[in-house]
XYZ file of C-alpha atoms in Angstrom:
238
model
C 104.155 93.523 95.967
C 105.758 96.920 96.587
C 106.481 97.876 100.205
C 107.232 101.441 101.256
C 107.907 102.132 104.923
C 107.133 105.347 106.780
C 108.453 106.837 109.994
C 105.613 108.858 111.462
C 106.068 111.192 114.454
C 103.648 110.470 117.268
C 99.912 109.927 116.737
C 97.730 112.376 114.828
C 96.732 111.444 111.257
C 98.486 108.088 110.885
C 95.169 106.547 109.810
C 95.634 108.356 106.488
C 98.156 105.652 105.529
C 95.815 102.627 105.576
C 93.386 104.747 103.539
C 96.127 105.645 101.064
C 97.124 101.994 100.840
C 93.568 100.931 100.031
C 93.224 103.600 97.331
C 96.529 102.647 95.711
C 95.575 99.039 95.029
C 96.187 95.566 96.381
C 99.862 95.133 95.484
C 101.186 98.060 97.555
C 101.941 97.951 101.276
C 102.574 101.072 103.365
C 103.713 99.923 106.818
C 104.186 102.697 109.348
C 106.323 102.927 112.473
C 105.745 105.665 115.055
C 108.737 107.649 116.269
C 109.082 109.298 119.654
C 108.429 113.004 119.162
C 109.611 114.325 122.500
C 107.744 117.619 122.937
C 104.714 118.058 120.681
C 105.363 121.615 119.534
C 105.618 123.412 116.213
C 108.657 125.297 117.479
C 112.108 125.194 115.889
C 114.026 123.732 118.845
C 111.440 121.000 119.455
C 111.308 120.159 115.735
C 115.088 119.835 115.486
C 115.015 117.317 118.312
C 111.998 115.504 116.816
C 113.927 114.959 113.583
C 117.226 114.006 115.200
C 119.221 111.084 113.837
C 118.799 109.062 117.035
C 114.992 109.254 116.970
C 114.820 108.316 113.293
C 117.350 105.509 113.655
C 115.226 103.783 116.283
C 112.255 103.740 113.946
C 114.300 102.692 110.919
C 115.473 99.591 112.733
C 111.841 98.602 113.281
C 110.948 99.265 109.632
C 113.611 96.841 108.413
C 111.428 94.031 109.780
C 108.750 94.976 107.240
C 111.067 94.540 104.271
C 110.590 98.124 103.093
C 112.106 98.831 99.665
C 112.164 102.558 100.467
C 111.688 104.641 103.615
C 110.213 108.125 104.029
C 110.375 110.339 107.113
C 106.707 111.297 107.165
C 107.158 114.696 108.728
C 107.390 118.056 107.009
C 108.259 120.453 109.819
C 110.942 118.259 111.407
C 112.684 118.018 108.048
C 112.438 121.503 106.503
C 113.439 123.130 109.794
C 116.945 121.753 109.138
C 117.177 123.739 105.884
C 117.865 122.296 102.442
C 121.348 120.963 103.232
C 120.456 119.746 106.704
C 117.362 117.934 105.458
C 119.511 116.284 102.810
C 121.923 115.050 105.459
C 118.963 113.800 107.494
C 117.711 111.550 104.682
C 121.211 110.338 103.805
C 121.659 109.191 107.399
C 118.211 107.607 107.345
C 119.031 105.709 104.147
C 122.235 104.381 105.691
C 120.418 103.250 108.831
C 117.455 101.761 106.987
C 119.537 100.098 104.289
C 117.138 101.442 101.646
C 116.569 104.625 99.604
C 115.117 107.336 101.824
C 113.462 110.742 101.628
C 111.236 113.033 103.682
C 107.956 114.858 103.245
C 109.709 118.166 102.597
C 111.580 116.777 99.588
C 108.355 115.049 98.533
C 106.624 118.418 98.258
C 109.406 119.878 96.121
C 109.435 116.902 93.750
C 105.643 116.633 93.608
C 105.307 120.313 92.692
C 107.748 119.802 89.828
C 105.912 116.639 88.735
C 102.664 118.545 88.230
C 104.423 121.504 86.626
C 103.741 123.947 89.465
C 106.421 126.647 89.454
C 104.422 129.031 91.661
C 102.678 127.787 94.789
C 100.705 129.004 97.787
C 101.459 127.538 101.208
C 98.465 127.018 103.518
C 99.956 125.789 106.783
C 98.591 124.782 110.146
C 101.807 125.996 111.777
C 102.628 129.331 113.362
C 103.821 131.912 110.825
C 107.498 131.602 111.748
C 107.492 127.832 111.183
C 105.574 128.208 107.913
C 108.322 130.601 106.794
C 110.894 127.794 107.156
C 108.863 125.738 104.684
C 108.635 128.621 102.228
C 112.411 129.037 102.419
C 112.888 125.304 101.789
C 110.707 125.454 98.669
C 112.578 128.514 97.416
C 115.839 126.578 97.809
C 114.263 123.946 95.535
C 113.636 126.604 92.875
C 109.898 126.926 93.535
C 108.355 130.391 93.789
C 106.159 130.805 96.869
C 103.621 133.511 96.047
C 101.937 133.467 99.472
C 102.342 131.819 102.858
C 99.592 131.494 105.442
C 100.125 130.157 108.945
C 97.311 129.146 111.291
C 99.147 129.458 114.590
C 98.577 125.896 115.804
C 101.306 124.702 118.134
C 100.615 120.974 118.531
C 100.156 118.120 116.088
C 97.550 116.703 118.456
C 95.281 119.690 117.807
C 95.855 119.526 114.038
C 94.811 115.865 114.086
C 91.324 116.826 115.311
C 90.545 118.888 112.188
C 87.880 117.551 109.832
C 86.943 118.261 106.238
C 85.434 121.688 106.910
C 88.575 122.971 108.596
C 90.814 121.500 105.886
C 88.750 123.090 103.116
C 88.788 126.437 104.922
C 92.573 126.236 105.275
C 93.024 125.586 101.558
C 90.579 128.275 100.466
C 92.041 130.987 102.676
C 95.598 129.979 101.815
C 95.091 130.037 98.042
C 96.424 132.844 95.865
C 95.334 133.777 92.325
C 98.926 133.527 91.051
C 99.519 130.068 92.537
C 99.441 127.041 90.237
C 98.951 124.744 93.234
C 98.147 124.972 96.949
C 100.342 123.107 99.437
C 99.120 121.890 102.847
C 102.317 120.803 104.584
C 101.406 119.057 107.870
C 101.373 115.223 108.131
C 99.301 115.626 111.310
C 96.447 116.884 109.108
C 93.907 114.349 107.824
C 93.668 114.880 104.062
C 93.599 111.475 102.329
C 89.790 111.405 102.327
C 89.413 115.028 101.232
C 91.550 115.351 98.096
C 88.725 115.323 95.517
C 86.783 117.900 97.557
C 89.888 120.053 97.992
C 90.728 120.178 94.296
C 87.097 120.751 93.365
C 86.811 123.637 95.822
C 90.101 125.279 94.832
C 89.985 124.552 91.103
C 93.670 123.663 90.911
C 96.001 120.918 92.179
C 96.281 120.585 95.944
C 99.300 118.846 97.426
C 98.970 117.543 100.976
C 101.582 116.107 103.268
C 100.480 112.483 103.574
C 99.555 112.350 99.873
C 102.984 113.527 98.670
C 104.745 111.344 101.232
C 103.138 108.206 99.790
C 103.854 109.407 96.237
C 107.519 110.027 97.107
C 107.923 106.581 98.608
C 106.541 104.969 95.463
C 108.788 107.172 93.332
C 111.803 105.844 95.204
C 110.818 102.298 94.257
C 110.193 103.194 90.619
C 106.434 102.630 90.877
C 103.965 104.901 89.075
C 100.378 104.432 90.204
C 97.240 106.047 88.829
C 94.758 106.801 91.606
C 92.222 109.516 90.654
C 90.838 109.769 94.189
C 94.262 110.921 95.374
C 94.286 114.099 93.318
C 96.024 115.375 90.233
C 99.424 114.340 91.575
C 98.490 110.697 91.052
C 97.364 111.434 87.514
C 100.698 113.131 86.654
C 103.151 111.189 84.495
């Protein structure tokens, strides 16, 4: 049995994780602990507080009870907003508190893009444009070329969590770019685990989504490689 623990901010699309667990097979557990988000706002100051060491430490202590072999901060915006170096410090502190290897969704996107051979990507974000720009800058720091960035102007994770398949498909289609080798949807508040086959079929190229890459990153930290065709081309990559 492999156990990967996740710290998830608030309540929006946390039900993606039981779905991911079921699609990954019976010997993988993905326990999730909710962290206090403070103000629900896709705004830099609120995101810096959401991803603060104190908030993550409280959740990490709870995850230790689950025997997690690795821990991932399941939030993109409240990791990339710290910048490449700051996000690195964030996960180092999380690893020390959790007593296990740690990462975050932002680093998961960078590593997942490399795993599928995507050097040029399009970002299709739910966030306001200024917050989406932080993510593009983070990817550029990882050596990934961002050929286009689209923000949707949504302020709260609560609103993002209400989106269904039609909205998710529209986001991916309008955020795609002909030069992009993959499309990235960076919000863990967005339900995507059930839509990955439809997304990749509609776009005709790999689509990386926040909860998908977060699960993949956690498994990577444990050394597990799992084939799961219903979770997109990322889970077919070796």
